[in-house]
């Protein structure tokens, strides 16, 4: 084989011949895609072959850029052959599909009087790739025995156990994963649902036909590309070109491995359907309740049920009423009432009001009474117990159930009649209370005045200063406008008039005015 020269390898520009080859490859791919759109499911391989041919042509054109014209012509012819071969195969598949279609149609109604045959019931008959998965929850009486039964049902159908997870205890649970053929899927679900009481069921389907076809086509194209890259790698002598092609080859091989893994996973899920069975213990709720009421007096429980108040006089009669209710799912037998404070045990005679303590069906109640005479305050703690049993066989189921009720009985002394001593004592107590109140008031006043003692000297000095000021500066009478000034009043006698002065002077205010005949007239000469 002729080795390409370095000058040829350096020529990476596509020639006219290369462009023409690429254009022909693209046109061939488009033609095949158009033809595949009108074909049925069996002609899906047409598009696969077309994609393979188109992708191979692209790979060939990409790889051929680094080789000489002769190598390009060889690879171009190879790509043309692949494309033509893909077209030929597609035509053959299409023709084969057209030839098989009438045969299928004729098979559905071969005779005039026979009518059409039943439609296909499975995905394989429809030519589809469908994944079936289901999850069912079943409650059973015995989880371990139900596991064995479920495995037997699946084994009879040709399936197998794929996974299991089990937890024990009072709420035992087991999760089993089964794999069965798609045609046995519905029968497996029906058989597993009859193991116990079906609580829930969910079924999911996923049509992966297109995904499988697409991945298969990509795998074929990828394998062809890997093969061509391997050939190109063997014919490469340049170190850089060798490294580039090798890196490209490794990437294609990794992608091819991923696609094969995806295809294998889908095919496995299609070939075997998955059923997840959850077995749960059928839990029976066994319980009992106790309610306590009271009323005063002893009348053989006629007043039951009583009231919630339990306060009575010391030494008074009191009746305690107990109402017992079966709130579980099974019948209770051998009911017992025990209280150490009130001295009640299994041998204490209780007054039956209605119902019996021997047996109590689910939802039923019984009332009993007990008469006491409390002498002090007590805090009883009453407990009722019962054994759950099967109603049909009377066989005990589980342990005894119980309920505890805590309450309190209060007592008080009766009031005494008032007497003479009581009246005197009450009066004395009242007087003492009054004196205490007065004393408290006096203490409050003194407590208020004690801080004021500091101000007494200051008040006394101010008072004395004010008195001295008043003595030194007496207050002057205030003159009113339009009135004569008041007389000057003094303790000294007024000055005498000079002789010969006959001017009349009005009397001073407050003095008696003399009459004219009494007035002293000056003597005439």
Coordinates of N, CA and C in Angstrom, one line a residue, residues 291-430:
X291 N -64.0 4.7 83.0 CA -64.5 6.1 83.4 C -65.2 6.0 84.7
X292 N -64.9 7.0 85.6 CA -65.3 7.0 87.0 C -66.2 8.2 87.3
X293 N -67.3 8.0 88.0 CA -68.2 9.0 88.4 C -68.6 8.7 89.9
X294 N -69.3 9.7 90.6 CA -69.6 9.6 92.0 C -71.0 10.3 92.2
X295 N -71.6 9.9 93.4 CA -72.7 10.6 93.9 C -72.9 10.2 95.4
X296 N -73.5 11.0 96.2 CA -73.6 10.8 97.6 C -74.8 9.8 97.9
X297 N -74.5 9.0 98.9 CA -75.6 8.1 99.3 C -75.2 6.7 98.9
X298 N -76.0 5.7 99.5 CA -75.9 4.3 99.2 C -77.2 3.8 98.8
X299 N -77.4 3.5 97.6 CA -78.7 3.0 97.1 C -78.5 1.9 96.1
X300 N -77.5 1.1 96.3 CA -77.2 -0.1 95.4 C -77.0 0.3 93.9
X301 N -76.4 1.5 93.7 CA -76.0 2.0 92.4 C -77.1 2.4 91.5
X302 N -78.3 2.8 92.1 CA -79.4 3.3 91.3 C -79.1 4.6 90.6
X303 N -78.3 5.4 91.3 CA -77.9 6.7 90.7 C -76.8 6.7 89.7
X304 N -76.3 5.6 89.4 CA -75.2 5.5 88.4 C -75.7 5.7 87.0
X305 N -74.9 6.4 86.1 CA -73.7 7.0 86.4 C -73.9 8.4 87.1
X306 N -72.9 8.7 88.0 CA -73.1 9.9 88.8 C -72.4 11.1 88.1
X307 N -71.8 12.0 89.0 CA -71.2 13.2 88.5 C -69.7 13.2 88.7
X308 N -69.1 14.2 88.2 CA -67.6 14.2 88.3 C -67.1 14.7 89.7
X309 N -68.0 15.4 90.5 CA -67.6 16.0 91.8 C -67.5 14.9 92.8
X310 N -66.4 14.8 93.5 CA -66.2 13.7 94.5 C -65.9 14.3 95.9
X311 N -66.5 15.5 96.2 CA -66.2 16.2 97.5 C -67.5 15.9 98.4
X312 N -67.2 15.3 99.5 CA -68.3 14.9 100.4 C -67.9 15.2 101.9
X313 N -68.8 15.2 102.8 CA -68.5 15.4 104.2 C -67.8 14.2 104.7
X314 N -67.0 14.4 105.7 CA -66.3 13.3 106.3 C -67.3 12.3 107.0
X315 N -67.1 11.1 106.6 CA -68.0 10.0 107.1 C -69.3 9.9 106.4
X316 N -69.5 10.6 105.3 CA -70.8 10.5 104.5 C -70.7 9.3 103.6
X317 N -71.8 8.8 103.2 CA -71.9 7.7 102.2 C -71.6 8.2 100.8
X318 N -70.8 7.4 100.1 CA -70.5 7.8 98.7 C -70.5 6.5 97.8
X319 N -71.1 6.7 96.6 CA -71.1 5.6 95.7 C -70.2 5.9 94.5
X320 N -69.3 5.0 94.2 CA -68.4 5.2 93.0 C -68.9 4.3 91.9
X321 N -69.1 4.9 90.7 CA -69.6 4.2 89.5 C -68.5 4.0 88.5
X322 N -68.3 2.8 88.0 CA -67.2 2.4 87.1 C -67.9 2.0 85.8
X323 N -67.6 2.7 84.7 CA -68.1 2.3 83.3 C -66.9 1.8 82.5
X324 N -67.0 0.5 82.1 CA -65.9 -0.1 81.4 C -66.4 -0.4 79.9
X325 N -65.5 0.1 78.9 CA -65.9 0.0 77.5 C -64.8 -0.8 76.8
X326 N -65.2 -1.7 75.9 CA -64.3 -2.5 75.1 C -64.1 -1.7 73.8
X327 N -63.0 -1.0 73.6 CA -62.7 -0.2 72.4 C -61.8 -0.9 71.4
X328 N -61.6 -2.2 71.6 CA -60.7 -3.0 70.7 C -61.5 -3.7 69.6
X329 N -60.8 -4.6 68.9 CA -61.3 -5.4 67.8 C -61.7 -6.8 68.2
X330 N -61.3 -7.3 69.4 CA -61.6 -8.6 69.8 C -62.5 -8.6 71.1
X331 N -63.1 -9.7 71.4 CA -63.9 -9.8 72.6 C -63.0 -9.9 73.8
X332 N -63.4 -9.3 74.9 CA -62.6 -9.3 76.2 C -63.4 -10.2 77.2
X333 N -62.6 -11.1 77.8 CA -63.1 -11.9 78.9 C -62.3 -11.8 80.1
X334 N -63.0 -12.2 81.2 CA -62.4 -12.2 82.6 C -61.9 -10.8 82.9
X335 N -62.8 -9.9 82.9 CA -62.5 -8.5 83.2 C -62.4 -8.4 84.8
X336 N -61.4 -7.7 85.2 CA -61.1 -7.6 86.7 C -60.8 -6.1 87.0
X337 N -61.4 -5.7 88.2 CA -61.3 -4.3 88.7 C -60.5 -4.4 89.9
X338 N -59.4 -3.6 90.0 CA -58.5 -3.6 91.2 C -58.1 -2.2 91.6
X339 N -58.2 -2.0 92.9 CA -57.8 -0.7 93.5 C -57.3 -0.9 94.9
X340 N -56.0 -0.7 95.2 CA -55.5 -1.0 96.5 C -55.9 0.1 97.5
X341 N -56.2 1.3 97.1 CA -56.6 2.4 98.0 C -58.0 2.1 98.6
X342 N -58.9 1.7 97.7 CA -60.3 1.4 98.1 C -60.4 0.0 98.5
X343 N -59.3 -0.8 98.5 CA -59.3 -2.2 98.9 C -60.3 -3.0 98.0
X344 N -60.1 -2.8 96.7 CA -60.9 -3.6 95.7 C -60.0 -4.6 95.0
X345 N -60.4 -5.8 95.0 CA -59.6 -6.9 94.3 C -60.6 -7.8 93.5
X346 N -60.0 -8.9 93.0 CA -60.9 -9.8 92.2 C -62.0 -10.4 93.0
X347 N -61.8 -10.5 94.3 CA -62.8 -11.1 95.2 C -63.8 -10.2 95.8
X348 N -63.6 -8.9 95.6 CA -64.5 -7.9 96.1 C -65.8 -7.9 95.4
X349 N -67.0 -8.0 96.1 CA -68.3 -8.0 95.4 C -68.6 -6.6 94.9
X350 N -68.8 -6.4 93.7 CA -69.2 -5.2 93.0 C -70.7 -5.2 92.7
X351 N -71.3 -4.1 92.7 CA -72.8 -4.0 92.4 C -72.9 -3.9 90.9
X352 N -73.5 -4.9 90.2 CA -73.6 -4.8 88.7 C -74.8 -3.9 88.4
X353 N -74.7 -3.0 87.5 CA -75.7 -2.1 87.1 C -76.3 -2.6 85.7
X354 N -75.4 -2.7 84.7 CA -75.8 -3.4 83.5 C -74.6 -4.0 82.9
X355 N -74.7 -5.0 82.1 CA -73.6 -5.7 81.5 C -72.9 -6.7 82.5
X356 N -71.9 -7.4 82.0 CA -71.2 -8.4 82.8 C -69.7 -8.2 82.6
X357 N -69.0 -8.6 83.7 CA -67.6 -8.5 83.6 C -67.0 -9.8 83.1
X358 N -67.8 -10.8 82.9 CA -67.3 -12.1 82.4 C -66.9 -12.0 80.9
X359 N -67.7 -11.3 80.1 CA -67.4 -11.1 78.7 C -67.9 -9.8 78.2
X360 N -67.1 -9.2 77.3 CA -67.5 -7.9 76.8 C -67.1 -7.8 75.3
X361 N -68.1 -7.8 74.5 CA -67.9 -7.7 73.0 C -67.3 -6.4 72.6
X362 N -66.7 -6.3 71.4 CA -66.2 -5.0 70.9 C -67.3 -4.0 70.8
X363 N -67.0 -2.8 71.4 CA -67.9 -1.7 71.4 C -68.9 -1.7 72.5
X364 N -69.0 -2.7 73.3 CA -70.0 -2.8 74.4 C -69.4 -2.2 75.7
X365 N -70.3 -1.9 76.6 CA -69.9 -1.3 77.9 C -70.6 -2.0 79.0
X366 N -70.0 -2.0 80.2 CA -70.7 -2.5 81.4 C -70.4 -1.5 82.6
X367 N -71.4 -1.4 83.5 CA -71.3 -0.4 84.6 C -71.4 -1.2 85.9
X368 N -70.5 -1.0 86.8 CA -70.6 -1.6 88.2 C -70.4 -0.4 89.2
X369 N -70.9 -0.7 90.4 CA -70.8 0.3 91.5 C -70.1 -0.2 92.7
X370 N -69.6 0.7 93.5 CA -68.9 0.3 94.7 C -69.2 1.4 95.8
X371 N -69.7 1.0 97.0 CA -70.1 1.9 98.0 C -68.9 2.1 99.0
X372 N -68.6 3.3 99.3 CA -67.5 3.6 100.3 C -68.0 4.7 101.3
X373 N -67.3 4.8 102.4 CA -67.6 5.9 103.4 C -66.2 6.5 103.7
X374 N -65.8 7.5 103.0 CA -64.5 8.1 103.2 C -64.4 8.9 104.5
X375 N -63.3 8.7 105.3 CA -63.1 9.4 106.5 C -62.0 10.5 106.3
X376 N -61.4 10.5 105.2 CA -60.3 11.4 104.9 C -60.2 11.5 103.4
X377 N -59.4 12.5 103.0 CA -59.1 12.6 101.5 C -58.3 11.5 101.0
X378 N -58.7 10.8 99.9 CA -57.9 9.7 99.4 C -57.8 9.9 97.9
X379 N -56.8 9.3 97.3 CA -56.5 9.3 95.9 C -56.4 7.9 95.3
X380 N -57.6 7.4 94.9 CA -57.6 6.0 94.4 C -56.9 5.9 93.0
X381 N -56.5 4.7 92.7 CA -55.9 4.4 91.4 C -56.4 3.1 90.9
X382 N -57.5 3.2 90.2 CA -58.3 2.0 89.8 C -57.8 1.5 88.4
X383 N -57.7 0.2 88.3 CA -57.2 -0.5 87.1 C -58.1 -1.6 86.7
X384 N -58.4 -1.7 85.4 CA -59.3 -2.7 84.8 C -58.4 -3.5 83.8
X385 N -58.5 -4.8 83.8 CA -57.8 -5.6 82.9 C -58.8 -6.6 82.2
X386 N -58.4 -7.1 81.0 CA -59.2 -8.1 80.3 C -58.4 -8.8 79.3
X387 N -58.8 -10.1 79.0 CA -58.1 -10.9 78.1 C -58.8 -11.0 76.7
X388 N -58.1 -10.5 75.6 CA -58.7 -10.6 74.3 C -58.7 -12.1 73.8
X389 N -59.9 -12.5 73.2 CA -60.1 -13.8 72.8 C -60.8 -13.8 71.4
X390 N -60.6 -14.8 70.6 CA -61.4 -15.0 69.4 C -62.8 -15.3 69.7
X391 N -63.7 -14.6 69.0 CA -65.1 -14.7 69.2 C -65.6 -16.1 68.9
X392 N -65.1 -16.8 67.9 CA -65.5 -18.1 67.5 C -64.9 -19.2 68.3
X393 N -63.6 -19.2 68.5 CA -62.9 -20.3 69.1 C -62.6 -20.0 70.6
X394 N -62.8 -18.8 71.1 CA -62.5 -18.4 72.5 C -61.1 -18.6 72.8
X395 N -60.2 -18.6 71.8 CA -58.8 -18.7 72.0 C -58.2 -17.4 72.3
X396 N -57.3 -17.4 73.4 CA -56.7 -16.1 73.8 C -55.8 -15.6 72.7
X397 N -55.8 -14.3 72.5 CA -55.0 -13.6 71.5 C -54.1 -12.6 72.2
X398 N -52.8 -12.8 72.2 CA -52.0 -11.7 72.8 C -52.1 -11.7 74.3
X399 N -51.6 -10.6 74.9 CA -51.6 -10.4 76.4 C -52.8 -9.7 76.8
X400 N -53.0 -9.6 78.1 CA -54.1 -8.9 78.7 C -54.0 -7.4 78.5
X401 N -55.1 -6.7 78.2 CA -55.1 -5.3 78.0 C -55.6 -4.6 79.3
X402 N -55.2 -3.4 79.6 CA -55.6 -2.7 80.8 C -55.8 -1.3 80.6
X403 N -56.4 -0.6 81.6 CA -56.6 0.8 81.6 C -56.6 1.3 83.0
X404 N -56.0 2.4 83.3 CA -55.8 2.9 84.7 C -56.5 4.3 84.7
X405 N -57.2 4.5 85.8 CA -57.9 5.8 86.1 C -57.5 6.3 87.4
X406 N -56.9 7.5 87.5 CA -56.5 8.2 88.7 C -57.5 9.3 89.0
X407 N -58.0 9.3 90.3 CA -58.9 10.4 90.7 C -58.7 10.7 92.2
X408 N -59.5 11.6 92.7 CA -59.4 12.1 94.1 C -60.7 12.2 94.7
X409 N -60.8 11.8 96.0 CA -62.1 11.9 96.8 C -61.7 12.9 97.9
X410 N -62.3 14.1 97.9 CA -62.1 15.1 98.9 C -63.2 15.0 100.0
X411 N -62.8 15.3 101.2 CA -63.7 15.3 102.4 C -63.6 16.6 103.1
X412 N -64.7 17.0 103.8 CA -64.6 18.3 104.6 C -65.5 18.0 105.9
X413 N -65.2 18.7 107.0 CA -65.9 18.6 108.2 C -67.2 19.3 108.2
X414 N -68.2 18.8 108.8 CA -69.5 19.5 108.8 C -69.5 20.8 109.7
X415 N -70.3 21.9 109.4 CA -70.2 23.1 110.2 C -70.9 22.9 111.5
X416 N -70.4 23.6 112.6 CA -71.0 23.5 114.0 C -72.0 24.6 114.2
X417 N -73.0 24.4 115.2 CA -74.0 25.4 115.5 C -73.4 26.5 116.4
X418 N -73.7 27.7 116.1 CA -73.1 28.8 117.0 C -73.7 28.9 118.3
X419 N -73.0 29.2 119.5 CA -73.4 29.3 120.9 C -73.0 30.6 121.5
X420 N -73.2 30.7 122.9 CA -72.9 32.0 123.6 C -71.4 32.2 123.5
X421 N -70.7 31.2 123.8 CA -69.2 31.4 123.7 C -68.8 31.8 122.3
X422 N -69.5 31.2 121.3 CA -69.1 31.6 120.0 C -69.4 33.1 119.7
X423 N -70.6 33.6 120.3 CA -70.9 35.0 120.1 C -69.9 35.9 120.8
X424 N -69.5 35.5 122.1 CA -68.5 36.3 122.8 C -67.2 36.3 122.1
X425 N -66.9 35.1 121.7 CA -65.6 35.0 121.0 C -65.6 35.8 119.7
X426 N -66.7 35.8 119.0 CA -66.8 36.6 117.7 C -66.7 38.1 118.0
X427 N -67.4 38.6 119.1 CA -67.3 40.0 119.5 C -65.9 40.4 119.9
X428 N -65.2 39.6 120.7 CA -63.9 39.9 121.1 C -62.9 39.9 119.9
X429 N -63.1 39.0 119.0 CA -62.3 39.0 117.8 C -62.5 40.2 116.9
X430 N -63.8 40.7 116.9 CA -64.1 41.9 116.1 C -63.4 43.1 116.7

